PDB file of N, CA and C in Angstrom:
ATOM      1  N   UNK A  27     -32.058 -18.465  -7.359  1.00  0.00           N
ATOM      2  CA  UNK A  27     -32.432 -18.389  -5.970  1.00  0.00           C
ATOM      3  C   UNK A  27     -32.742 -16.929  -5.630  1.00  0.00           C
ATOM      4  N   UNK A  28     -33.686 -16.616  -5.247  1.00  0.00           N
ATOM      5  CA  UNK A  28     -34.376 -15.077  -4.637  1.00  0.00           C
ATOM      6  C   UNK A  28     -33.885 -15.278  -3.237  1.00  0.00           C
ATOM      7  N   UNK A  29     -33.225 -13.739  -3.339  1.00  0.00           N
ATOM      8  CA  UNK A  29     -32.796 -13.612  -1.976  1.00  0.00           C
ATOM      9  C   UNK A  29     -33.699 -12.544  -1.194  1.00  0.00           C
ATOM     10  N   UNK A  30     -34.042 -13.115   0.004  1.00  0.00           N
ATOM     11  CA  UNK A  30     -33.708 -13.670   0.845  1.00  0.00           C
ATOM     12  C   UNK A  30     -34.261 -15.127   0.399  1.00  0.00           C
ATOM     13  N   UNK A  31     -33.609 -16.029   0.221  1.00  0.00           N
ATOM     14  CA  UNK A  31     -34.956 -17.589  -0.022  1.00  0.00           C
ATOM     15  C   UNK A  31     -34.968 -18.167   1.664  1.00  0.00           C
ATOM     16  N   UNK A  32     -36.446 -18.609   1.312  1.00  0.00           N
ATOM     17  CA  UNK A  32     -37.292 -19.193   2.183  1.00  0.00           C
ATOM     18  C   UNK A  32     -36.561 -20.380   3.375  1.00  0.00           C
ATOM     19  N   UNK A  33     -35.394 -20.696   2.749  1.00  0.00           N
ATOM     20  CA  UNK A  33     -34.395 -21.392   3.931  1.00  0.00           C
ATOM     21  C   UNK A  33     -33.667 -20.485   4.950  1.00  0.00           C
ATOM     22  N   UNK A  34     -33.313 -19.541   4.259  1.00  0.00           N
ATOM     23  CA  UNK A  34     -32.273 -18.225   5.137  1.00  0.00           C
ATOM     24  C   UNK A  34     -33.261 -17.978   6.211  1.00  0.00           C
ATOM     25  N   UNK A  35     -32.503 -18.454   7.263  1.00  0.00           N
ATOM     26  CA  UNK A  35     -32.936 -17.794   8.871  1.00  0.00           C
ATOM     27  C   UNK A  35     -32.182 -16.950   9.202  1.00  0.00           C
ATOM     28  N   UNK A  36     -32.126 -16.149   9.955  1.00  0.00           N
ATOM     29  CA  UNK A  36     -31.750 -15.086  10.630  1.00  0.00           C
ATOM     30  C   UNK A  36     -30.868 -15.124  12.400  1.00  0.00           C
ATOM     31  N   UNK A  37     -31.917 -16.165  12.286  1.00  0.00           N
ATOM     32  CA  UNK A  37     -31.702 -16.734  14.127  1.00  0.00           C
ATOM     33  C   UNK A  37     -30.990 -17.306  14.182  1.00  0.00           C
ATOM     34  N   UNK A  38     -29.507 -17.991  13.704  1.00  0.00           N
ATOM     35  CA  UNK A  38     -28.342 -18.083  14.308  1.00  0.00           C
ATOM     36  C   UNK A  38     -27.595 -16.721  14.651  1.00  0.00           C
ATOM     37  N   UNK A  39     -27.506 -15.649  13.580  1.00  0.00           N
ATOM     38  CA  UNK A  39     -26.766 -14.775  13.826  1.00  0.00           C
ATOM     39  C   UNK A  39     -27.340 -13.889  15.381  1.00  0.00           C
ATOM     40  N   UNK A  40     -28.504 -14.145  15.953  1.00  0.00           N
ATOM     41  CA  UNK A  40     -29.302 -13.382  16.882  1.00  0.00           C
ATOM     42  C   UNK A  40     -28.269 -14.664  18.231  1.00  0.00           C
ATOM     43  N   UNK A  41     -28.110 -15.604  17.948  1.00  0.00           N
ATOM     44  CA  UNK A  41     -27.795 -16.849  19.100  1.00  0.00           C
ATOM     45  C   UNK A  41     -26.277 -16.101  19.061  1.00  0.00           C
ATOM     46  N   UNK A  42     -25.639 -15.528  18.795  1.00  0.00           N
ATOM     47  CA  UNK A  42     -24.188 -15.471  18.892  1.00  0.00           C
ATOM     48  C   UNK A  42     -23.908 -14.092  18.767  1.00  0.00           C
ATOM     49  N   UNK A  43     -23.178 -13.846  19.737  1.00  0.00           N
ATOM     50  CA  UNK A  43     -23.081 -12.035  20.378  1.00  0.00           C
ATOM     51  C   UNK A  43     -22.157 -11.696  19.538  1.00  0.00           C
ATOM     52  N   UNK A  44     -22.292 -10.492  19.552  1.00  0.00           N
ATOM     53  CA  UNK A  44     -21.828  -9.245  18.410  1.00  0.00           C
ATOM     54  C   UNK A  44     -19.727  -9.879  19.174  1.00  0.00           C
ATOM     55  N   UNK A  45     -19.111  -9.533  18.168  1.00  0.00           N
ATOM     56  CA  UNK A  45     -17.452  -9.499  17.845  1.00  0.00           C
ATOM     57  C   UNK A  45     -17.330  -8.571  17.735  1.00  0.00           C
ATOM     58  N   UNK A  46     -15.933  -8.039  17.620  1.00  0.00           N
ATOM     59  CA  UNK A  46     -14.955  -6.964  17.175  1.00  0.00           C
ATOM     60  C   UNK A  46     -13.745  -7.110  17.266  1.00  0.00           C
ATOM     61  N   UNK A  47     -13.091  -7.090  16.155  1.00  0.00           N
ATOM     62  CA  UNK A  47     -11.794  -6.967  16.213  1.00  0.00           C
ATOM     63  C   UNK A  47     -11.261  -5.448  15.766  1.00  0.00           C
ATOM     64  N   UNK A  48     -10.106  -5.102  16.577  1.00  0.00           N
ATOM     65  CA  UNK A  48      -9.709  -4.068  16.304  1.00  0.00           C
ATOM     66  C   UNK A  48      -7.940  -4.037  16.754  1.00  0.00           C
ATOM     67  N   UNK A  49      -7.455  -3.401  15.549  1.00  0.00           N
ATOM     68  CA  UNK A  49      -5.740  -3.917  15.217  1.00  0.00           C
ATOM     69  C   UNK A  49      -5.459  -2.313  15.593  1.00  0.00           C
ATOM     70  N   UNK A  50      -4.703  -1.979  16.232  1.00  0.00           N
ATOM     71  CA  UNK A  50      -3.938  -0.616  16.339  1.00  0.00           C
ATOM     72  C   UNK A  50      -2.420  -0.641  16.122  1.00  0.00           C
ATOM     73  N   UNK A  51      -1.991  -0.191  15.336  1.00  0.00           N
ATOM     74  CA  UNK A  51      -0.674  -0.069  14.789  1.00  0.00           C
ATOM     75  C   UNK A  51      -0.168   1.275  14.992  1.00  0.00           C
ATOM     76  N   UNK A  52       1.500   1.061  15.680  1.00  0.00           N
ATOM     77  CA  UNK A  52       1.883   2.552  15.461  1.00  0.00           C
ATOM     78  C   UNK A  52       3.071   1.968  14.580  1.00  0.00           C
ATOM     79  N   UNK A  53       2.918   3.528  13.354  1.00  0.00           N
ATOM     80  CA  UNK A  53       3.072   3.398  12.283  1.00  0.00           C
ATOM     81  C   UNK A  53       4.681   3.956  12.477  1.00  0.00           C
ATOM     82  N   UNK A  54       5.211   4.721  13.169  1.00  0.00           N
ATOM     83  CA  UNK A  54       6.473   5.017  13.599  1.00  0.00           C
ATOM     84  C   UNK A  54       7.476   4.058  13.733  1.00  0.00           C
ATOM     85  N   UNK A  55       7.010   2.960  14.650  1.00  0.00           N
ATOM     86  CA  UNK A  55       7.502   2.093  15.188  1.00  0.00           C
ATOM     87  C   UNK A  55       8.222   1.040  14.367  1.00  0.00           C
ATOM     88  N   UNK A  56       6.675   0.949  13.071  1.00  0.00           N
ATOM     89  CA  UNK A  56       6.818  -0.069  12.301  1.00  0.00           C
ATOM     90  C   UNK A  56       7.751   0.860  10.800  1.00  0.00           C
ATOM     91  N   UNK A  57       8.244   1.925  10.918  1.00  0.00           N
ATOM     92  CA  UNK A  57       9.056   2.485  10.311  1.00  0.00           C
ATOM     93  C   UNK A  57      10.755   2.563  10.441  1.00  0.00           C
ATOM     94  N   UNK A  58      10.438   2.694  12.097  1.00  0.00           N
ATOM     95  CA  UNK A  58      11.888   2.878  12.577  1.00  0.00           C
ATOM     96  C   UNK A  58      12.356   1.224  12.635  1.00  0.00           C
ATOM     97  N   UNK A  59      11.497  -0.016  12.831  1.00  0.00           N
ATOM     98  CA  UNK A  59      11.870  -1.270  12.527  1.00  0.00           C
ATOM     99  C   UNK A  59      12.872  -1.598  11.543  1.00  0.00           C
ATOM    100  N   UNK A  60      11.719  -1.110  10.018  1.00  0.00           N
ATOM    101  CA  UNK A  60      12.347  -1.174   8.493  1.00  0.00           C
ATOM    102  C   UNK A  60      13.491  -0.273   8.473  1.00  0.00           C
ATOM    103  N   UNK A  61      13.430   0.524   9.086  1.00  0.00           N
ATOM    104  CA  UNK A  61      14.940   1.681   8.912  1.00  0.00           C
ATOM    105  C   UNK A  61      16.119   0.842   9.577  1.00  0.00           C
ATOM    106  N   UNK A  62      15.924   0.121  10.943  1.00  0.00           N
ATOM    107  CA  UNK A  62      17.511  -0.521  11.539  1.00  0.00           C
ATOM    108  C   UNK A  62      17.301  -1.724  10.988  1.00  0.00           C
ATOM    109  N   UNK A  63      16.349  -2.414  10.074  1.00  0.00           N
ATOM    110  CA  UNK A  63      16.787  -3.615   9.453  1.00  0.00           C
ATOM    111  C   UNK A  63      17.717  -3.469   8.477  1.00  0.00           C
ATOM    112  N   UNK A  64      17.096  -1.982   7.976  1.00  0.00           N
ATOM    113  CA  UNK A  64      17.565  -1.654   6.228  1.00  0.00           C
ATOM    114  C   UNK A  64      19.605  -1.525   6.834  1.00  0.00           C
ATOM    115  N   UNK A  65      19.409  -0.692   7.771  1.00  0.00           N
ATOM    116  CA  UNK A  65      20.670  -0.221   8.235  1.00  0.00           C
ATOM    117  C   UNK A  65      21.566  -1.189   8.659  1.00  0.00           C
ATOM    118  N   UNK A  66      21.331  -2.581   9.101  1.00  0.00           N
ATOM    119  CA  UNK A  66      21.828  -3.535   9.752  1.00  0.00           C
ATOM    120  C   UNK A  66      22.124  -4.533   8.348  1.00  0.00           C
ATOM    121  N   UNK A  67      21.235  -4.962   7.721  1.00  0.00           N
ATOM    122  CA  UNK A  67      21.290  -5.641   6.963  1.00  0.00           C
ATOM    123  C   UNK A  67      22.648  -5.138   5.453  1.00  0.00           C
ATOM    124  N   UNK A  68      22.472  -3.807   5.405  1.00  0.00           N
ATOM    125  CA  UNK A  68      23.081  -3.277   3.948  1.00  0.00           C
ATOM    126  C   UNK A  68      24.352  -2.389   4.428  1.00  0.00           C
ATOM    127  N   UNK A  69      24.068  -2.367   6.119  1.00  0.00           N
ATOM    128  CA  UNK A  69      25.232  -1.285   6.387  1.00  0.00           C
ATOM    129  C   UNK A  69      24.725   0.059   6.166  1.00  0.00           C
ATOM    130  N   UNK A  70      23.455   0.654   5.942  1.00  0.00           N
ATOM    131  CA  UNK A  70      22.824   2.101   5.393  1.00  0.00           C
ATOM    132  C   UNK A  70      23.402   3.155   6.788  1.00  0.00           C
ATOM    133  N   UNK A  71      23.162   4.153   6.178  1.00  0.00           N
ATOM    134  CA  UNK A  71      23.327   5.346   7.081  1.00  0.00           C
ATOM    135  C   UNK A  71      22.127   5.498   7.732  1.00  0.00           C
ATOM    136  N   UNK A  72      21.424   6.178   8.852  1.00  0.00           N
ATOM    137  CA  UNK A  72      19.917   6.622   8.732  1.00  0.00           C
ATOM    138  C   UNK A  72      19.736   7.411   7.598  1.00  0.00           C
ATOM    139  N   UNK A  73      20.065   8.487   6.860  1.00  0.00           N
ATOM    140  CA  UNK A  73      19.789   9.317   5.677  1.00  0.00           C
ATOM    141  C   UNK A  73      19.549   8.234   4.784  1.00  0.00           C
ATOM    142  N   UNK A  74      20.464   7.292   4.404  1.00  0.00           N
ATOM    143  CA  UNK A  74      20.234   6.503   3.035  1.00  0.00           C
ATOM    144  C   UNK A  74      18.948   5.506   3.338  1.00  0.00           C
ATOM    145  N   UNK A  75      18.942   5.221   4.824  1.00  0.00           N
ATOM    146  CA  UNK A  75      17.652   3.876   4.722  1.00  0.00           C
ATOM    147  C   UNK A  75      16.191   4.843   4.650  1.00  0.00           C
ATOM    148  N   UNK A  76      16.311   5.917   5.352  1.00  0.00           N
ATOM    149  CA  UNK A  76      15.312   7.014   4.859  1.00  0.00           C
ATOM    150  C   UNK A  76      14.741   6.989   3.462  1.00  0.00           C
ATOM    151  N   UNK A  77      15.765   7.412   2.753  1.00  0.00           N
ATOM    152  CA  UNK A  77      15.999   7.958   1.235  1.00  0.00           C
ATOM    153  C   UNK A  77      15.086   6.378   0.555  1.00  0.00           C
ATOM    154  N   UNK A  78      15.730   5.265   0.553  1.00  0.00           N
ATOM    155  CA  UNK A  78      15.422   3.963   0.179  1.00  0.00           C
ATOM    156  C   UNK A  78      13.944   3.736   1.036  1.00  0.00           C
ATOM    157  N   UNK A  79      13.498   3.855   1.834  1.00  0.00           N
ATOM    158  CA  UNK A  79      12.152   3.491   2.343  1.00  0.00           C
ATOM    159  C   UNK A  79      11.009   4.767   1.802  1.00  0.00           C
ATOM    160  N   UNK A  80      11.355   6.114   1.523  1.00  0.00           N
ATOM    161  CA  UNK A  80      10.813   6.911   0.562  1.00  0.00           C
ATOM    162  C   UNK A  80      10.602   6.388  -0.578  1.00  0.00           C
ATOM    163  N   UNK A  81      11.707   6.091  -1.181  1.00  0.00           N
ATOM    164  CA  UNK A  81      11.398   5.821  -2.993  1.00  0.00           C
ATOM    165  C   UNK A  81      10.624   4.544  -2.642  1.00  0.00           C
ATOM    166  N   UNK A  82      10.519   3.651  -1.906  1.00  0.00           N
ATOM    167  CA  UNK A  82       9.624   2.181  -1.850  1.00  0.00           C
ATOM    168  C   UNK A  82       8.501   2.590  -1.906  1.00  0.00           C
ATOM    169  N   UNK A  83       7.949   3.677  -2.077  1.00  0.00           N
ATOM    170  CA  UNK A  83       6.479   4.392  -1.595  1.00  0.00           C
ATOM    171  C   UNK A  83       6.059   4.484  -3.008  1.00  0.00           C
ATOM    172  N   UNK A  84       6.853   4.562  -4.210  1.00  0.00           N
ATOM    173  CA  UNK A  84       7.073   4.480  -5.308  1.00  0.00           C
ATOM    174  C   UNK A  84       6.613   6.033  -6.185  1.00  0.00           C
ATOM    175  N   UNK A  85       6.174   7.051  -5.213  1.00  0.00           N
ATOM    176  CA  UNK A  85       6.036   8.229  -6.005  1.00  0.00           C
ATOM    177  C   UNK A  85       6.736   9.326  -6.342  1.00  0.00           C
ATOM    178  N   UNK A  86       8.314   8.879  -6.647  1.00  0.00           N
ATOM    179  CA  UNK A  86       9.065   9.207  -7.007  1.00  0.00           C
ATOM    180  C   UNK A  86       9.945   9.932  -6.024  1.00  0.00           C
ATOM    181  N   UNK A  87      11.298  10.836  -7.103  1.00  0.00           N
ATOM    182  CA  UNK A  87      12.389  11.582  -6.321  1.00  0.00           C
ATOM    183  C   UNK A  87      12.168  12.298  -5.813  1.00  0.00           C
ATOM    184  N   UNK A  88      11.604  13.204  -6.479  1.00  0.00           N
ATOM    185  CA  UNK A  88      10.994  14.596  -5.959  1.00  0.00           C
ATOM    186  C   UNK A  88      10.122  14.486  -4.677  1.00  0.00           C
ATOM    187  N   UNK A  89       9.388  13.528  -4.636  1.00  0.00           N
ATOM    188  CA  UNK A  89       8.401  13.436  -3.635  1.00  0.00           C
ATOM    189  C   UNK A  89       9.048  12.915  -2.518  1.00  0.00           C
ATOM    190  N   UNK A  90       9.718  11.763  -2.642  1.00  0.00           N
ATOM    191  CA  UNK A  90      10.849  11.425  -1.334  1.00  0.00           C
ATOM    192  C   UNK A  90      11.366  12.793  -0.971  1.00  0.00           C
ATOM    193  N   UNK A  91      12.248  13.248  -1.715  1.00  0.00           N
ATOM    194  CA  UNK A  91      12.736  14.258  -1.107  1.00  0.00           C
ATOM    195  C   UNK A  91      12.508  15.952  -0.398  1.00  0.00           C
ATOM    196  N   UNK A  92      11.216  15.967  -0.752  1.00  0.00           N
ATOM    197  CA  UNK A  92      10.123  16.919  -0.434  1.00  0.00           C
ATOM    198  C   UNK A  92       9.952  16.511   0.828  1.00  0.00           C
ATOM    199  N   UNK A  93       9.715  14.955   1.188  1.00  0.00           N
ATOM    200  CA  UNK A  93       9.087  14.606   2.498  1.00  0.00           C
ATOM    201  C   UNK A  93      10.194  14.564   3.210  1.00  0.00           C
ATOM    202  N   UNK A  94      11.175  14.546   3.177  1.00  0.00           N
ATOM    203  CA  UNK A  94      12.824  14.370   3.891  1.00  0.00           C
ATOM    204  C   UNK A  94      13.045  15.749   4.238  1.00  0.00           C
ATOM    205  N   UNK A  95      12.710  16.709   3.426  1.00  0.00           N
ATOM    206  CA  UNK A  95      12.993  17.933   3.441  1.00  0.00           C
ATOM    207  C   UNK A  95      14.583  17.998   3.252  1.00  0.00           C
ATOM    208  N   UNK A  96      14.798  17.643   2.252  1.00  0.00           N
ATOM    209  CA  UNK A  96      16.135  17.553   1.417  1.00  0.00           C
ATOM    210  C   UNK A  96      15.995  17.842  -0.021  1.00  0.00           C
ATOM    211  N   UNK A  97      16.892  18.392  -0.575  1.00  0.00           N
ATOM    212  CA  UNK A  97      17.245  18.824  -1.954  1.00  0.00           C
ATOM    213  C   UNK A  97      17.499  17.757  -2.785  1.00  0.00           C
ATOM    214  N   UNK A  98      16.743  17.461  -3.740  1.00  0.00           N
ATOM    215  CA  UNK A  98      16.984  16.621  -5.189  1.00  0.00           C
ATOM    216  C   UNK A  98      18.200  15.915  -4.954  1.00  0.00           C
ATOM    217  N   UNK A  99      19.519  16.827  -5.163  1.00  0.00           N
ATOM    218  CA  UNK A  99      21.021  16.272  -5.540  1.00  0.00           C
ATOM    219  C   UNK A  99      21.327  15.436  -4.130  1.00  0.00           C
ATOM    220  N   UNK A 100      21.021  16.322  -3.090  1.00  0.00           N
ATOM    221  CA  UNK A 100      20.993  15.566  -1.776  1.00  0.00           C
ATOM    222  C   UNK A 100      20.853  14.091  -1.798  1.00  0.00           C
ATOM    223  N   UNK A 101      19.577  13.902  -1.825  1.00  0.00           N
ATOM    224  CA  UNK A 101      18.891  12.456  -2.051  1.00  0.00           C
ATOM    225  C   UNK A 101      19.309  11.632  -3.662  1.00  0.00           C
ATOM    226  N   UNK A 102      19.697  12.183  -4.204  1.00  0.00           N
ATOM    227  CA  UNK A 102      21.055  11.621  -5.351  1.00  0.00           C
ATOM    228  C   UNK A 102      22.361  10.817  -4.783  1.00  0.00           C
ATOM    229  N   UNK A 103      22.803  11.835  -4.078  1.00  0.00           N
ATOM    230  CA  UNK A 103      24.214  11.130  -3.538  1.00  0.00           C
ATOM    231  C   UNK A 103      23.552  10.416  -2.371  1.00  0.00           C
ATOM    232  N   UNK A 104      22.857  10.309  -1.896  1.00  0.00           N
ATOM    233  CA  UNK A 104      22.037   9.269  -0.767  1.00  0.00           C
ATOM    234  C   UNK A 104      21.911   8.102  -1.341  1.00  0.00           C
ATOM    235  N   UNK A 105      21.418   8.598  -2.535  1.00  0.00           N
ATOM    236  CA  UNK A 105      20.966   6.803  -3.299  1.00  0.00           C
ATOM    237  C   UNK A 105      21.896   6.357  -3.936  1.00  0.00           C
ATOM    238  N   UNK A 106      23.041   6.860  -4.743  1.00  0.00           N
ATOM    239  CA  UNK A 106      23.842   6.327  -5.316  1.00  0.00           C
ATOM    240  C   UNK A 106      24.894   5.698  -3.690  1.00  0.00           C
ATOM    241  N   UNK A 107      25.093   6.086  -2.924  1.00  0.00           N
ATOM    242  CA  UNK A 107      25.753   5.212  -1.725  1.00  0.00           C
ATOM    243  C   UNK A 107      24.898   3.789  -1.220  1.00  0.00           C
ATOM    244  N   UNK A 108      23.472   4.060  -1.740  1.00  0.00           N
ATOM    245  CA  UNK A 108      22.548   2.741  -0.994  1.00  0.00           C
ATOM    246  C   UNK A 108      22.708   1.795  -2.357  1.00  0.00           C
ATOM    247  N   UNK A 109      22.929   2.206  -3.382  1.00  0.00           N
ATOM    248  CA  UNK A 109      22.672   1.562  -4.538  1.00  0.00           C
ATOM    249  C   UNK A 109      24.443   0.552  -4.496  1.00  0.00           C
ATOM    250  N   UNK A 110      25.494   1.642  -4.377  1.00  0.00           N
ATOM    251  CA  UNK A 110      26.449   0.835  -3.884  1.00  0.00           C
ATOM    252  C   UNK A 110      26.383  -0.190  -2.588  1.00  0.00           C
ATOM    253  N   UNK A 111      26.010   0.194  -1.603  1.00  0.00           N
ATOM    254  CA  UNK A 111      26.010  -0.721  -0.833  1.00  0.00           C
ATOM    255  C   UNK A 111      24.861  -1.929  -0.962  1.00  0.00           C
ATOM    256  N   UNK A 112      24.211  -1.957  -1.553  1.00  0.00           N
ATOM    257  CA  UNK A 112      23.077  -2.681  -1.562  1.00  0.00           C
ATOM    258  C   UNK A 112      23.658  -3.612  -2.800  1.00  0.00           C
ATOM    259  N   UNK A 113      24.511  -3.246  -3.922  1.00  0.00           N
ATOM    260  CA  UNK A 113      25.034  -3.814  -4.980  1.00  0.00           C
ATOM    261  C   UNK A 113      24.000  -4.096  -6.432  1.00  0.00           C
ATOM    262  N   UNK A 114      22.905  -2.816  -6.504  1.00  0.00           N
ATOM    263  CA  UNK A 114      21.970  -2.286  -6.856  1.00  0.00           C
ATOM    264  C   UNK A 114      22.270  -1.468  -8.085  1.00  0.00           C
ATOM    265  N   UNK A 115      21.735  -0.874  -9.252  1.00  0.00           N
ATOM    266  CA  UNK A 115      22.201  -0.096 -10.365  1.00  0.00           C
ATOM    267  C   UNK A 115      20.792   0.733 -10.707  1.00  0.00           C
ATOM    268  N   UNK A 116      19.880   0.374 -10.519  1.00  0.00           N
ATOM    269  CA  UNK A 116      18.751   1.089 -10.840  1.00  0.00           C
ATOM    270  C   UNK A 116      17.879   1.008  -9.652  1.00  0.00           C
ATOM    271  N   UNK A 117      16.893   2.114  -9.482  1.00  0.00           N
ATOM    272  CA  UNK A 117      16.242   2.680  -8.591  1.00  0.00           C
ATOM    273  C   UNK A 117      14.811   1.215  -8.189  1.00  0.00           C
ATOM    274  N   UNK A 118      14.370   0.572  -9.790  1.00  0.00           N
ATOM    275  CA  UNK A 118      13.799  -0.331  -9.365  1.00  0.00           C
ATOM    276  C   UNK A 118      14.190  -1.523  -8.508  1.00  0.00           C
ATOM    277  N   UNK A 119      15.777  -1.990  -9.411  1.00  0.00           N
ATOM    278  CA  UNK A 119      16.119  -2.907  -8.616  1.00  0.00           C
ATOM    279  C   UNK A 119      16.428  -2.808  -7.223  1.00  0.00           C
ATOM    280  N   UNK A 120      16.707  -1.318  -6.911  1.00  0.00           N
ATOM    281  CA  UNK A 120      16.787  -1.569  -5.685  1.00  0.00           C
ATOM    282  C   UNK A 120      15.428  -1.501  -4.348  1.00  0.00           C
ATOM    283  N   UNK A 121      14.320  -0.720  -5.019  1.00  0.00           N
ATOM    284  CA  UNK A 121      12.950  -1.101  -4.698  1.00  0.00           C
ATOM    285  C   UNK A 121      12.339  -2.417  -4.244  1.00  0.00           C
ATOM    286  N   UNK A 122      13.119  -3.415  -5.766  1.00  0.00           N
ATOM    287  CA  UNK A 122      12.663  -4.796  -5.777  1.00  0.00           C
ATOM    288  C   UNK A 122      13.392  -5.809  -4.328  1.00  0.00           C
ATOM    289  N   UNK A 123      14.730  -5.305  -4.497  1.00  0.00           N
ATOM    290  CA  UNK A 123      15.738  -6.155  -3.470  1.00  0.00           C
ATOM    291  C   UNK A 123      14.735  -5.732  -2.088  1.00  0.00           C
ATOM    292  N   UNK A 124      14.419  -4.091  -1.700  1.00  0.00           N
ATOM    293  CA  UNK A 124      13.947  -4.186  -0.528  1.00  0.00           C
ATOM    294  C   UNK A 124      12.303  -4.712  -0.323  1.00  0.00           C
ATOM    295  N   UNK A 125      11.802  -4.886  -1.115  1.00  0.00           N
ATOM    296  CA  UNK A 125      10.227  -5.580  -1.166  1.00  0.00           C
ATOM    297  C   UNK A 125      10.729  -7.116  -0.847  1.00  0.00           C
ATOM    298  N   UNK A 126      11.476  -7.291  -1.037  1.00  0.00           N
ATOM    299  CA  UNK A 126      11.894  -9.127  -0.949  1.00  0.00           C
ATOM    300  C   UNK A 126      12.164  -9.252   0.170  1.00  0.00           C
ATOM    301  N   UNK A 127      13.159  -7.948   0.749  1.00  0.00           N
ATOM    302  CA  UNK A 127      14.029  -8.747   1.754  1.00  0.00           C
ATOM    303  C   UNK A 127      13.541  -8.053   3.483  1.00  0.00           C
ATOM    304  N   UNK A 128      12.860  -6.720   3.242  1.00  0.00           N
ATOM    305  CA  UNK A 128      12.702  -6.053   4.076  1.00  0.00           C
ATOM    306  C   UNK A 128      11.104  -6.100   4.760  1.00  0.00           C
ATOM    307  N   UNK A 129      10.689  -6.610   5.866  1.00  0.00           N
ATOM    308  CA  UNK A 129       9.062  -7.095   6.319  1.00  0.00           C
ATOM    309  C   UNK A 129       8.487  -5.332   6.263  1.00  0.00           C
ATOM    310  N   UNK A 130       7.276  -5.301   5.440  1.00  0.00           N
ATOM    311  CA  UNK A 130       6.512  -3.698   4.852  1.00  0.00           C
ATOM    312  C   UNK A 130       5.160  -4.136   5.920  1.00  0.00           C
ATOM    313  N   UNK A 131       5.211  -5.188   6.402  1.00  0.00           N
ATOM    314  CA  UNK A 131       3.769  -5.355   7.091  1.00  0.00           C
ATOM    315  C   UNK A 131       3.877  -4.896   9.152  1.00  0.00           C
TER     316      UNK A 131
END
């Protein structure tokens, strides 16, 4: 079939007025949400649901903790308290538990 083929009209799309959709999200909002779920749900501190919604970003320690503006060891003992409370042992699993349980949309 050559496009445009000889059936394709044009003139419905001319019969029906232009749309738009447009979604505005504030992105704060939908942060501080995931932070008192994380906190409600696991018992987190604000520092630890911080720390845990950083590493979900998945580009590592260093980089969470760069954006926290906290020190490496800092965000160590942050995660080893979320990892206890969460009942968690590795950094994925506990990634995985919050992708399951925590709404990212």
């Amino acid at each position: 079939m050559r496009w445009p083929s000889p059936e394709f009209d044009p003139g419905w799309a001319l019969a029906v007025p232009p749309v738009a959709l447009l979604l505005v999200s504030d992105l704060e909002q939908q942060r501080l949400r995931r932070r008192n779920h994380l906190r409600q749900r696991f018992d987190l501190t604000p520092t630890e649901a911080d720390v845990v919604l950083e590493l979900v970003r998945g580009d590592g320690r260093q980089a969470a903790a760069r954006r926290l503006g906290i020190a490496l060891p800092t965000l160590a003992t942050h995660l080893q308290r979320a990892f206890d409370k969460t009942d968690t042992r590795r950094q994925a699993e506990l990634v995985n538990l919050i992708l399951r349980c925590v709404p990212m949309h």
